[in-house]
JSON list of C-alpha atoms in Angstrom, two decimals:
[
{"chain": "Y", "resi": 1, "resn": "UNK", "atom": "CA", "xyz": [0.00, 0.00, 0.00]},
{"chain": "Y", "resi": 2, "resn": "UNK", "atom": "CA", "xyz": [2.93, 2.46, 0.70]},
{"chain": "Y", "resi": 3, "resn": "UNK", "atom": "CA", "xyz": [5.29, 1.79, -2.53]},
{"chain": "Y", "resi": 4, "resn": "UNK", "atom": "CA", "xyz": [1.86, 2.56, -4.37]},
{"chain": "Y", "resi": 5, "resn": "UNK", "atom": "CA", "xyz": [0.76, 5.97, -2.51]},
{"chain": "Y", "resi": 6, "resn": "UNK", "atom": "CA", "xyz": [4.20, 6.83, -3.26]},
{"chain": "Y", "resi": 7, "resn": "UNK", "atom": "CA", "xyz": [4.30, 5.92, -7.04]},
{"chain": "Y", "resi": 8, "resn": "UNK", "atom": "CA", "xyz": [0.81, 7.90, -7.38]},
{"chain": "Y", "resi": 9, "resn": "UNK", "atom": "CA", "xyz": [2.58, 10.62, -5.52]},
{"chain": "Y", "resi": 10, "resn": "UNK", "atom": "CA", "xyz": [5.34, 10.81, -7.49]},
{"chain": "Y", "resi": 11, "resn": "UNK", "atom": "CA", "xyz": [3.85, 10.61, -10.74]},
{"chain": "Y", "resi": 12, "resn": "UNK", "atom": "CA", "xyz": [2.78, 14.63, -9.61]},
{"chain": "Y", "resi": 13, "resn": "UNK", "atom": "CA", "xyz": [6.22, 15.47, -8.04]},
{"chain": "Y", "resi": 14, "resn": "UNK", "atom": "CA", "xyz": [9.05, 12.93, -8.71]},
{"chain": "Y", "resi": 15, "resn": "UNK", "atom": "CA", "xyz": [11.87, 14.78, -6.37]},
{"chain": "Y", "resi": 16, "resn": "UNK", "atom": "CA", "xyz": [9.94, 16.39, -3.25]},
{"chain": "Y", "resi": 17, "resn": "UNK", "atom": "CA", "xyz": [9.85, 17.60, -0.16]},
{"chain": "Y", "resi": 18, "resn": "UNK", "atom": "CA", "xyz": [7.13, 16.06, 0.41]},
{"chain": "Y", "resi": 19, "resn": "UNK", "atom": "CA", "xyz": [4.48, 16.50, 3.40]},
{"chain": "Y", "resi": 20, "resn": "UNK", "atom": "CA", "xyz": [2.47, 13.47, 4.03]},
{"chain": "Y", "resi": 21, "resn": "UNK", "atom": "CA", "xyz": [-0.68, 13.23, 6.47]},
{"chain": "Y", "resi": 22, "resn": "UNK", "atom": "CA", "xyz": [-2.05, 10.04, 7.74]},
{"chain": "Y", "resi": 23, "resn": "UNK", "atom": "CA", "xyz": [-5.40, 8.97, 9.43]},
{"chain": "Y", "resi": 24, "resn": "UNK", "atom": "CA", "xyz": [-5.84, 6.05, 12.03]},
{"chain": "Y", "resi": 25, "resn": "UNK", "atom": "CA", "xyz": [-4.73, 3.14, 9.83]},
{"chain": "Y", "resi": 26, "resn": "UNK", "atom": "CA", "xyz": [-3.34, 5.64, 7.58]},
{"chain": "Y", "resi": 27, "resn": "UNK", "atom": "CA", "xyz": [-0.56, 6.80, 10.12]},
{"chain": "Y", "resi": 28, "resn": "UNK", "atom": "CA", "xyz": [1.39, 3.69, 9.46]},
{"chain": "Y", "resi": 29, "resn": "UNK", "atom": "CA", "xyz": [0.81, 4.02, 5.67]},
{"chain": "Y", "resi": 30, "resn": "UNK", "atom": "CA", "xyz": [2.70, 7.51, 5.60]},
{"chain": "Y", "resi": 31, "resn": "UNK", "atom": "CA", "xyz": [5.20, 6.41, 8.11]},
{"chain": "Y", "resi": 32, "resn": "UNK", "atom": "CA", "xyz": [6.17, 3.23, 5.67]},
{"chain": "Y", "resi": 33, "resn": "UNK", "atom": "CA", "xyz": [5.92, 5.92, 3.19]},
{"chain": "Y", "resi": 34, "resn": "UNK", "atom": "CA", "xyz": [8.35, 8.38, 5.13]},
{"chain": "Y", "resi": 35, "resn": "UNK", "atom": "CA", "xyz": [10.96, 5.50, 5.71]},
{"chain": "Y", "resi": 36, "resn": "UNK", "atom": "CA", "xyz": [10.99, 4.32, 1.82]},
{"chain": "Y", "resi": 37, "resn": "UNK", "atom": "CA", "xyz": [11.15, 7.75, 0.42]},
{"chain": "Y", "resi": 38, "resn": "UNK", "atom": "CA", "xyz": [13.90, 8.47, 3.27]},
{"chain": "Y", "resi": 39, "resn": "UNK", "atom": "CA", "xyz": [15.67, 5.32, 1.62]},
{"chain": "Y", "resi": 40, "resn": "UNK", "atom": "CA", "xyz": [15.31, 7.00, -1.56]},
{"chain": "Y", "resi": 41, "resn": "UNK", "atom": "CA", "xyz": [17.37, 9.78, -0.29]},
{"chain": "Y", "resi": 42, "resn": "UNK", "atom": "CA", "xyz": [13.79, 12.02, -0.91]},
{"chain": "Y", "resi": 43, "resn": "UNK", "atom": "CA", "xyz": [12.96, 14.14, 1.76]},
{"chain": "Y", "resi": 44, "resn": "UNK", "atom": "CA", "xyz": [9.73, 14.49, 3.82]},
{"chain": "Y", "resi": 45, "resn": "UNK", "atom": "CA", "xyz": [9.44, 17.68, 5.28]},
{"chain": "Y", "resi": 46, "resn": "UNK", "atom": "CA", "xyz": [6.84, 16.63, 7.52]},
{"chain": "Y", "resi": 47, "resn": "UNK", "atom": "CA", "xyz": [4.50, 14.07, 9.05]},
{"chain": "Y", "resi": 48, "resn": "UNK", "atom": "CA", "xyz": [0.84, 14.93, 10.50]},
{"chain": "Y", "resi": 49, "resn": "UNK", "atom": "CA", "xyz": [-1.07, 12.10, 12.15]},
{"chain": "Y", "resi": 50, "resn": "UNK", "atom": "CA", "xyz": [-4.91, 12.44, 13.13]},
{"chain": "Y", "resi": 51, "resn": "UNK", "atom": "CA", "xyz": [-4.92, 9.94, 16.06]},
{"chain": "Y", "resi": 52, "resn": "UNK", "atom": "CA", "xyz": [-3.26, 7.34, 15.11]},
{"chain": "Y", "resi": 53, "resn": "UNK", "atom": "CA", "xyz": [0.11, 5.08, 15.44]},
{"chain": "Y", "resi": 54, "resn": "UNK", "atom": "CA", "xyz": [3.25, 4.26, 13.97]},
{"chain": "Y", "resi": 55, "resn": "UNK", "atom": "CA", "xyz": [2.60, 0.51, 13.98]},
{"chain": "Y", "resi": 56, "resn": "UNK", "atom": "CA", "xyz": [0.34, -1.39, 16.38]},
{"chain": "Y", "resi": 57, "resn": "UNK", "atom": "CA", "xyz": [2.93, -2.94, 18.81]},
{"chain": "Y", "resi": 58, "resn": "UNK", "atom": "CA", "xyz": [4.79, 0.47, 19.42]},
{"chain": "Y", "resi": 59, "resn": "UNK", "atom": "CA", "xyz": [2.92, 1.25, 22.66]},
{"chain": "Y", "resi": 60, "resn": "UNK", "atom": "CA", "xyz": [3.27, -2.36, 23.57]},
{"chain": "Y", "resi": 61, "resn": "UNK", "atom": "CA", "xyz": [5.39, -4.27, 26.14]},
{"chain": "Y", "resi": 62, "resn": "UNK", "atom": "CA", "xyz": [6.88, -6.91, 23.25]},
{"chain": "Y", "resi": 63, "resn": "UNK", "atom": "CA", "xyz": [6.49, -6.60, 19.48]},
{"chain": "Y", "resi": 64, "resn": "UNK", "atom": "CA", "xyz": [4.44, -10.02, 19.16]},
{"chain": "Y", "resi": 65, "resn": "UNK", "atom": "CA", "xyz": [1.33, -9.38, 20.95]},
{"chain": "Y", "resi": 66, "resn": "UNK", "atom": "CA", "xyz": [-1.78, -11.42, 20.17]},
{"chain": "Y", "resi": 67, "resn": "UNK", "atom": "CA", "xyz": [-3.77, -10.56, 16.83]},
{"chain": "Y", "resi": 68, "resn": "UNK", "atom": "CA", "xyz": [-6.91, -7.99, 17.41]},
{"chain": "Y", "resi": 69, "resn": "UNK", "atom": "CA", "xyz": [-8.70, -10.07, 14.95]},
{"chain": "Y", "resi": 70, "resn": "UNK", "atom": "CA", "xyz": [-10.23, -13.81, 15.34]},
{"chain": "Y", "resi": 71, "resn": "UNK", "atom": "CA", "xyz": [-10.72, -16.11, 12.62]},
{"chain": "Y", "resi": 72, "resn": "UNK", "atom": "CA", "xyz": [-14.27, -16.40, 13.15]},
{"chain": "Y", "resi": 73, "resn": "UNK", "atom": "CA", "xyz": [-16.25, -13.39, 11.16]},
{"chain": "Y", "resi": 74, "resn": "UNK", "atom": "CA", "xyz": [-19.08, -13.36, 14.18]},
{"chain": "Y", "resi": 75, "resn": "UNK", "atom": "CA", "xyz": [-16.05, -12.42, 16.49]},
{"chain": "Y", "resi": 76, "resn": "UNK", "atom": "CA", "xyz": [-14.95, -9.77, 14.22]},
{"chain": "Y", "resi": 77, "resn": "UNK", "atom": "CA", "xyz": [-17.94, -8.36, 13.64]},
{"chain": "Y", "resi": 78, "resn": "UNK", "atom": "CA", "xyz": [-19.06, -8.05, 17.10]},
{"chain": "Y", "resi": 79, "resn": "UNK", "atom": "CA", "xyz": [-15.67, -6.44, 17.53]},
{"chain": "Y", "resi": 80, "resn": "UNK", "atom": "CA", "xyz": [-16.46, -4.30, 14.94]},
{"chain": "Y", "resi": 81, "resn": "UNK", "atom": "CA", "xyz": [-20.06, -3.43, 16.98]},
{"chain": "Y", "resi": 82, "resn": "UNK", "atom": "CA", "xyz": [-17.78, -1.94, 19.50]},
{"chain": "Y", "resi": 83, "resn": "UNK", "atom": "CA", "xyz": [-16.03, 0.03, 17.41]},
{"chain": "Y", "resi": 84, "resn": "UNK", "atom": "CA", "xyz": [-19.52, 1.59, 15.69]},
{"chain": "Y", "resi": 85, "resn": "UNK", "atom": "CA", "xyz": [-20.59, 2.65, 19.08]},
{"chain": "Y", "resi": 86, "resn": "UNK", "atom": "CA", "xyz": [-18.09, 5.13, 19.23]},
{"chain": "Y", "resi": 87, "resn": "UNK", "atom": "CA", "xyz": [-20.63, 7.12, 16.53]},
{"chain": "Y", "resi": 88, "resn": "UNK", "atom": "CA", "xyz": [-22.96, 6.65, 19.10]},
{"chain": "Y", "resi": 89, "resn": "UNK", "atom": "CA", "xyz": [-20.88, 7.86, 22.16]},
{"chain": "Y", "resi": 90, "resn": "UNK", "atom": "CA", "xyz": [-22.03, 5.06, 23.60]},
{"chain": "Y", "resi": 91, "resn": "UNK", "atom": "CA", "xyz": [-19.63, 3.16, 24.49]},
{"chain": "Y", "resi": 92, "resn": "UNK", "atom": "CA", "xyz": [-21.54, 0.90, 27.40]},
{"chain": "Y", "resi": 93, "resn": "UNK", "atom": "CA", "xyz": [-24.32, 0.52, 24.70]},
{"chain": "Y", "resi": 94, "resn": "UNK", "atom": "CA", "xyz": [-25.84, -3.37, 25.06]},
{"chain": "Y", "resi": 95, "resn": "UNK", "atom": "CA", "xyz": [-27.16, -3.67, 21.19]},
{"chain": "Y", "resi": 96, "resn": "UNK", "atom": "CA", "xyz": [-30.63, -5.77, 21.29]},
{"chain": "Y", "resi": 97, "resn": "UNK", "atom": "CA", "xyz": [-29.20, -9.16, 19.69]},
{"chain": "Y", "resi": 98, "resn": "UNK", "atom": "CA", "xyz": [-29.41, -12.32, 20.16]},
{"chain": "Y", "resi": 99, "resn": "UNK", "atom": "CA", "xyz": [-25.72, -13.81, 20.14]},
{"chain": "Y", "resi": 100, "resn": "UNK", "atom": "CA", "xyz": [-26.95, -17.66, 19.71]},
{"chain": "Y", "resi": 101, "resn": "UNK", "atom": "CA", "xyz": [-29.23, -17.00, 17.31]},
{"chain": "Y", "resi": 102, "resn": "UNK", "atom": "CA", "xyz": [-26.36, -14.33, 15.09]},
{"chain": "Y", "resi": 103, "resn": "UNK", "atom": "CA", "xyz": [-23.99, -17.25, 15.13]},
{"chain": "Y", "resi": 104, "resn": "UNK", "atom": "CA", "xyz": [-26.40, -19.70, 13.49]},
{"chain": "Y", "resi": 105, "resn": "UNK", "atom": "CA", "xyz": [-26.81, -16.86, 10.92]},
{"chain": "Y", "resi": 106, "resn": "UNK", "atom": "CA", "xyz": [-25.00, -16.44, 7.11]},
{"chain": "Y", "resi": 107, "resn": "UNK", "atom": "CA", "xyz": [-22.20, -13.72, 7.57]},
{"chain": "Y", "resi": 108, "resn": "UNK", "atom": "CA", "xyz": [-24.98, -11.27, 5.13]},
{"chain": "Y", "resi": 109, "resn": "UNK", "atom": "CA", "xyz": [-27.45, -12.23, 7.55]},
{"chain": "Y", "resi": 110, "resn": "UNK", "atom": "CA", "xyz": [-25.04, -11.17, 10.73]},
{"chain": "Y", "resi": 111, "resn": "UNK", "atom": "CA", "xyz": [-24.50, -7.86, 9.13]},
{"chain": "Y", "resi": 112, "resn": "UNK", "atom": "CA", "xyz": [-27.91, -7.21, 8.62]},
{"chain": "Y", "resi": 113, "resn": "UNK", "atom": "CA", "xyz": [-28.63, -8.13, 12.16]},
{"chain": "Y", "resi": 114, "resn": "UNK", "atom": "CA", "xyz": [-25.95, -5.93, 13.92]},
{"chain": "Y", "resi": 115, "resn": "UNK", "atom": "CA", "xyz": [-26.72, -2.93, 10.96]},
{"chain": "Y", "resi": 116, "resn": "UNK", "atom": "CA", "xyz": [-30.29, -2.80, 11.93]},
{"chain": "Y", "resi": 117, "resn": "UNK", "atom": "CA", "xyz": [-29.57, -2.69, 15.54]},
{"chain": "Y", "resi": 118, "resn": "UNK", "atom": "CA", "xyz": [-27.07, -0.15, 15.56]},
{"chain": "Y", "resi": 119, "resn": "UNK", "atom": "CA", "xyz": [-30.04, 1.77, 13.54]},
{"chain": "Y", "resi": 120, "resn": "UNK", "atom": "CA", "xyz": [-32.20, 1.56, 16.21]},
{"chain": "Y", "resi": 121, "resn": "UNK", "atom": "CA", "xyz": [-29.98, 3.21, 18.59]},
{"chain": "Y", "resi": 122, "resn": "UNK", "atom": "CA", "xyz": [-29.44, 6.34, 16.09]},
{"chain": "Y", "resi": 123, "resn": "UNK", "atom": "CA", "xyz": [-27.07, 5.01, 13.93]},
{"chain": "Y", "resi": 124, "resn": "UNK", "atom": "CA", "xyz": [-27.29, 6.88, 10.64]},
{"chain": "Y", "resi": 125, "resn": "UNK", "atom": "CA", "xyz": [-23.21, 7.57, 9.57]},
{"chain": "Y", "resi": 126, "resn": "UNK", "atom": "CA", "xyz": [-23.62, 4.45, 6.87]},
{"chain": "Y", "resi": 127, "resn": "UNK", "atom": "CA", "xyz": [-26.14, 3.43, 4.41]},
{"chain": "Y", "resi": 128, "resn": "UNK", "atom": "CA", "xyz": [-26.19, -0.33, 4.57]},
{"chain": "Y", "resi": 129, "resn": "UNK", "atom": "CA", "xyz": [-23.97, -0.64, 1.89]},
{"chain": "Y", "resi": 130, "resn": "UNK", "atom": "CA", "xyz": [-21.58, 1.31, 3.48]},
{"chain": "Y", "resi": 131, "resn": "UNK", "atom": "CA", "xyz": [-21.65, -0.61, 6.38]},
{"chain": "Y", "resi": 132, "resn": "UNK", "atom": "CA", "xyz": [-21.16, -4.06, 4.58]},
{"chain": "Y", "resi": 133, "resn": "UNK", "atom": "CA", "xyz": [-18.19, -2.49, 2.84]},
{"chain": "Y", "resi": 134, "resn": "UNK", "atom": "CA", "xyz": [-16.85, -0.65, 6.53]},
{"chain": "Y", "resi": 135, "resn": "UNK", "atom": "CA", "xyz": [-16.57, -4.27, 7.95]},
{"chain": "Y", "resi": 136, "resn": "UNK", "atom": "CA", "xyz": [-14.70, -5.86, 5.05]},
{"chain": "Y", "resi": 137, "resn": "UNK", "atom": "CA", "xyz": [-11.95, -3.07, 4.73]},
{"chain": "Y", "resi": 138, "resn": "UNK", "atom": "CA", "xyz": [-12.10, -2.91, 8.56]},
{"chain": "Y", "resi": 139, "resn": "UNK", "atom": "CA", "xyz": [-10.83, -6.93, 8.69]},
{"chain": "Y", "resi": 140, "resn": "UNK", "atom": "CA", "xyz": [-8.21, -6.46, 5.97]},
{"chain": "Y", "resi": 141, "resn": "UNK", "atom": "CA", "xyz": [-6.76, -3.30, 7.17]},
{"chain": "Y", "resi": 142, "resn": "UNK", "atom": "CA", "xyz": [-6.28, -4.59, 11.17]},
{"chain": "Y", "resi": 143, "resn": "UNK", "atom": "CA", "xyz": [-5.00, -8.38, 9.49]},
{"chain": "Y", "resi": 144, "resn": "UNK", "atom": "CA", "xyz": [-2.33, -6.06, 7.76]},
{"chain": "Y", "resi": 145, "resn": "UNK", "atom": "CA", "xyz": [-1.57, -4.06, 10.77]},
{"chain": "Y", "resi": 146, "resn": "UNK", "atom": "CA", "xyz": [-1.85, -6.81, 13.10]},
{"chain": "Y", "resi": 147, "resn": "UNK", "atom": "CA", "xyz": [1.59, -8.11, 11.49]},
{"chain": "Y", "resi": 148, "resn": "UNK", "atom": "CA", "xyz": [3.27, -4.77, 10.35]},
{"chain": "Y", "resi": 149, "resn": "UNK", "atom": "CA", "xyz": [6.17, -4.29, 12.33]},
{"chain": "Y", "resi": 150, "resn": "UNK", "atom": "CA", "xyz": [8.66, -1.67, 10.44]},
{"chain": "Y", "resi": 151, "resn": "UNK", "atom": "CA", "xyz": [12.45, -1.84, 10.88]},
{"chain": "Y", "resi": 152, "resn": "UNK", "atom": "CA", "xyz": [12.85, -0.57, 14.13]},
{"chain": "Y", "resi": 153, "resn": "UNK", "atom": "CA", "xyz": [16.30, -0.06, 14.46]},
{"chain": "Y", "resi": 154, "resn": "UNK", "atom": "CA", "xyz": [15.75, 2.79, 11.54]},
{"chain": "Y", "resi": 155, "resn": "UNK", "atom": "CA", "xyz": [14.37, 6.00, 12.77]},
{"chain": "Y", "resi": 156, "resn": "UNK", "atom": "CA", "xyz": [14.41, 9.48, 10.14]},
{"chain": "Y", "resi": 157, "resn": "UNK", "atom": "CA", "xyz": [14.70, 13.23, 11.60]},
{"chain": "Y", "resi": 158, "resn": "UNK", "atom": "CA", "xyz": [10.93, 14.10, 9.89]},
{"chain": "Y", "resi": 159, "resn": "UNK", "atom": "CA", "xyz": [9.27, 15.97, 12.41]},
{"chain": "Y", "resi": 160, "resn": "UNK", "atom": "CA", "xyz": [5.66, 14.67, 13.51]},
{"chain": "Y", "resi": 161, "resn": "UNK", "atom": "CA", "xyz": [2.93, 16.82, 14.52]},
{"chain": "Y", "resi": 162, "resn": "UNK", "atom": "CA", "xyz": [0.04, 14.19, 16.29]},
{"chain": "Y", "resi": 163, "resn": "UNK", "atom": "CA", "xyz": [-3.44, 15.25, 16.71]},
{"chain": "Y", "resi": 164, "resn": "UNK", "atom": "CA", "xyz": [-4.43, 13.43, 19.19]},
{"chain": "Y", "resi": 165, "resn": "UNK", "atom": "CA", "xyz": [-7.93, 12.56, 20.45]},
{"chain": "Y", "resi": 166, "resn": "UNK", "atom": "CA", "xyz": [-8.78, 13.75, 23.84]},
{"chain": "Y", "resi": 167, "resn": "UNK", "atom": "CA", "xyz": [-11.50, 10.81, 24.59]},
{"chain": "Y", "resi": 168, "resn": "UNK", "atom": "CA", "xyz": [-9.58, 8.07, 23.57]},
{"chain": "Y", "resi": 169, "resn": "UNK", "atom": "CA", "xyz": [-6.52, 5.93, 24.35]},
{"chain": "Y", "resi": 170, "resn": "UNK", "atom": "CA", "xyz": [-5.40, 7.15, 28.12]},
{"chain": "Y", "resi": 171, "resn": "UNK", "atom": "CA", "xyz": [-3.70, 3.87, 28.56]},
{"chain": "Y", "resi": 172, "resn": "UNK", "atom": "CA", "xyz": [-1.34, 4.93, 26.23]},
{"chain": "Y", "resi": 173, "resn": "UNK", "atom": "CA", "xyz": [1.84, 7.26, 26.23]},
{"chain": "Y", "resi": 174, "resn": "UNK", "atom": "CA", "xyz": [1.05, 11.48, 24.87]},
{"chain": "Y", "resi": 175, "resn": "UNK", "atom": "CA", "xyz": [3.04, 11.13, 21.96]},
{"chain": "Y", "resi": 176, "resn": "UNK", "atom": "CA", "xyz": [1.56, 7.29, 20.67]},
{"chain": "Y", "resi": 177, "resn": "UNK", "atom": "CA", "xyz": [5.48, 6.09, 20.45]},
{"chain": "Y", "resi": 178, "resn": "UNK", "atom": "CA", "xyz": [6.21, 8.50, 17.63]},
{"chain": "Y", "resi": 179, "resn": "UNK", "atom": "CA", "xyz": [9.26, 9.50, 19.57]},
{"chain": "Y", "resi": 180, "resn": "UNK", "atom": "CA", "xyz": [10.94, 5.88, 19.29]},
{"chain": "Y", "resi": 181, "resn": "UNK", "atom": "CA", "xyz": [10.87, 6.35, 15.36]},
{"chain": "Y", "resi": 182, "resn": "UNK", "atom": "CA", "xyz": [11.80, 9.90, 14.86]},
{"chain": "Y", "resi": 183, "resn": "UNK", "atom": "CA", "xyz": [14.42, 11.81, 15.62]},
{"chain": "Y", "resi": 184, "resn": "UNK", "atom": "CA", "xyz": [12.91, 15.38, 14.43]},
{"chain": "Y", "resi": 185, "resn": "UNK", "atom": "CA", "xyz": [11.03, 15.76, 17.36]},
{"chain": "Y", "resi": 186, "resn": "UNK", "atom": "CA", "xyz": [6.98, 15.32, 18.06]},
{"chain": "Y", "resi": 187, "resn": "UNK", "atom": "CA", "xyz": [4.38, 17.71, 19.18]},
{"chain": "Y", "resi": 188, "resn": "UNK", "atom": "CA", "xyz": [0.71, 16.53, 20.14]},
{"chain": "Y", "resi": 189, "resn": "UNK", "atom": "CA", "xyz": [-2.40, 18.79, 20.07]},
{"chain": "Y", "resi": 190, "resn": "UNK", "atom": "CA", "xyz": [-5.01, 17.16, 22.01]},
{"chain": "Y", "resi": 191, "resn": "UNK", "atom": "CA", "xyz": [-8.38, 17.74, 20.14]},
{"chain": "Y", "resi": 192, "resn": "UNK", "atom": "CA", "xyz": [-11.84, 17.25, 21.80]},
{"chain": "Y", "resi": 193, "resn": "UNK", "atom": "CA", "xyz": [-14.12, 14.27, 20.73]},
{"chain": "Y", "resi": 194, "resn": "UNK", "atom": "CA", "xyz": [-13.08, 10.95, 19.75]},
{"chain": "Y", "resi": 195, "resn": "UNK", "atom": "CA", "xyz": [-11.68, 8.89, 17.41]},
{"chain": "Y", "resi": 196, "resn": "UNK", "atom": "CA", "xyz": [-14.29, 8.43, 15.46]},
{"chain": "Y", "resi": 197, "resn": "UNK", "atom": "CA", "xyz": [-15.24, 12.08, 15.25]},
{"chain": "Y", "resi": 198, "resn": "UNK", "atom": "CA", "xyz": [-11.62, 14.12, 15.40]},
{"chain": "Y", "resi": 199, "resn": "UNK", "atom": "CA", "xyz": [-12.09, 14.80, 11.71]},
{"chain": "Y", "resi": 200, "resn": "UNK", "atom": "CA", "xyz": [-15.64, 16.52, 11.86]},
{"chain": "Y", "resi": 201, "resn": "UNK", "atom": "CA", "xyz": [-16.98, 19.51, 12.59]},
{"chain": "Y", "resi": 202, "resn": "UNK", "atom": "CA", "xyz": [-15.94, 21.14, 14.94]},
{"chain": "Y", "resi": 203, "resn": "UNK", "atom": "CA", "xyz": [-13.13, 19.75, 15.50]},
{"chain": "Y", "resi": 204, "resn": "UNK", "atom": "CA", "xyz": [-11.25, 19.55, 12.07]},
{"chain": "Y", "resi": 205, "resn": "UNK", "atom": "CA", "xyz": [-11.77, 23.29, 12.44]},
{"chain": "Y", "resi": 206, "resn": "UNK", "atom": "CA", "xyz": [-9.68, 23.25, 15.53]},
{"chain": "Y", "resi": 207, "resn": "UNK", "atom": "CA", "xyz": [-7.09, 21.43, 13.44]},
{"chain": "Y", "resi": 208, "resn": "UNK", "atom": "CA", "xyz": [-7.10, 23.52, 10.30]},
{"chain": "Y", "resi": 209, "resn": "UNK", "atom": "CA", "xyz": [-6.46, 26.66, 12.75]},
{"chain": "Y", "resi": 210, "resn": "UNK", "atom": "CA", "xyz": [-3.69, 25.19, 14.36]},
{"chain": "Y", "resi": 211, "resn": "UNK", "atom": "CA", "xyz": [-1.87, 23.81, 10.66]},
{"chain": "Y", "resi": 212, "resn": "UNK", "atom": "CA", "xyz": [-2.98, 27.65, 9.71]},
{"chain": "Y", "resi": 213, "resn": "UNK", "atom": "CA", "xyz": [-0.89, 29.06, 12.38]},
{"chain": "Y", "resi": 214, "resn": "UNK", "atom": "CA", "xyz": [2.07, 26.58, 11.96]},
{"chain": "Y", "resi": 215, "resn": "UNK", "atom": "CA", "xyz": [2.22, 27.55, 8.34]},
{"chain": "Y", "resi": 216, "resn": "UNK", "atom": "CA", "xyz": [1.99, 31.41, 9.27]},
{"chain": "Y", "resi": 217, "resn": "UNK", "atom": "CA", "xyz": [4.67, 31.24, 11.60]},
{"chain": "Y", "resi": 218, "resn": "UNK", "atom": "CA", "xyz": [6.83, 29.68, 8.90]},
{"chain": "Y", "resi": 219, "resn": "UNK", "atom": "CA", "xyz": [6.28, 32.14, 6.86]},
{"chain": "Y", "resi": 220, "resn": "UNK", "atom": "CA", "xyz": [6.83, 34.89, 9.05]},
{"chain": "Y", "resi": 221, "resn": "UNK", "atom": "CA", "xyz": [10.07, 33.26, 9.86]},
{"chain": "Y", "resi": 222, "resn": "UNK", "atom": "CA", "xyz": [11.37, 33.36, 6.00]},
{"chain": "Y", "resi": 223, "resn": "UNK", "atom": "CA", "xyz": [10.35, 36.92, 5.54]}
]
């Protein structure tokens, strides 16, 4: 997935700097990204992260910890119900199913189950063919970054700027482990809302000011 963000990306600008921005999942995209162009001798100016890691284990106490995911697609799915609930902010939300009789069900039949009970409770961020598609890119991407471990003994000097999510992840350290992988320093802006939400209004606005005022400064700084 990296090498082919970065052969789209370079189809537009061969040579660079580049500034790459990464979402969730998407933060270990552009850091796999940073490191190849970095082995490319390119240069990436900058990395901003909206609440998410470098790879899964960096926060963790060894670098094999047990796979998120089950083979069974009921497990994953409810799972998957968890995450949904975080649209709700409802975290403690019991959905009205049946878990005997969703097991005994065909995996369209289980996503029509848990779909139309998340609906009940308010859940209207999806059509249902959204949803089916949510839960199969959901599986693949957490399979891939169940087993993504980068080279660890290479860090770069790109500076990271971390948006972090004020409602989520207290367990782990401010800066996510960005600081084990960079040497250019990291600086984390804690946003209200959740995961789930740090992109929408209102509080991508308090992100765009804060980029604004990075960028200003910058510029400021040249003239």
């Amino acid at each position: 997935m990296a090498e082919q963000n970065i052969k789209s990306m370079q189809r537009i600008d061969p040579f660079g700097p580049y500034q790459l921005a990464g979402y969730s999942f998407g933060a270990g995209v552009v850091h796999e990204m940073c490191l190849q162009l970095h082995k490319k001798g390119l240069s990436v100016q900058r990395l901003i992260i909206f609440d998410g890691l470098p790879y899964f284990s960096v926060c963790k106490n060894t670098l094999d910890d047990s796979p998120v995911l089950s083979k069974s697609f009921f497990e994953n799915l409810m799972l998957i119900s968890e995450v949904l609930k975080e649209f709700l902010n409802q975290k403690e939300l019991q959905l009205e199913i049946n878990n005997e009789v969703l097991f005994t069900k065909s995996k369209e039949e289980q996503l029509d189950m848990v779909f139309d009970a998340l609906v009940k409770h308010g859940f209207n961020f999806m059509t249902r063919t959204d949803f089916y598609t949510f839960v199969k890119i959901y599986i693949h991407q957490v399979k891939i970054w169940d087993t993504y471990i980068p080279d660890i003994n290479v860090t770069h000097n790109t500076p990271v700027t971390l948006f972090r999510a004020d409602k989520e992840n207290e367990e782990l350290t401010e800066t996510y482990g960005w600081e084990t992988v960079t040497r250019g320093g990291v600086i984390v802006h804690r946003i209200e809302g959740n995961h789930m939400n740090i992109l929408s209004l209102p509080h991508v606005e308090s992100i765009t000011k804060t980029i604004k005022a990075v960028e200003n400064v910058k510029m400021e700084a040249i003239l």
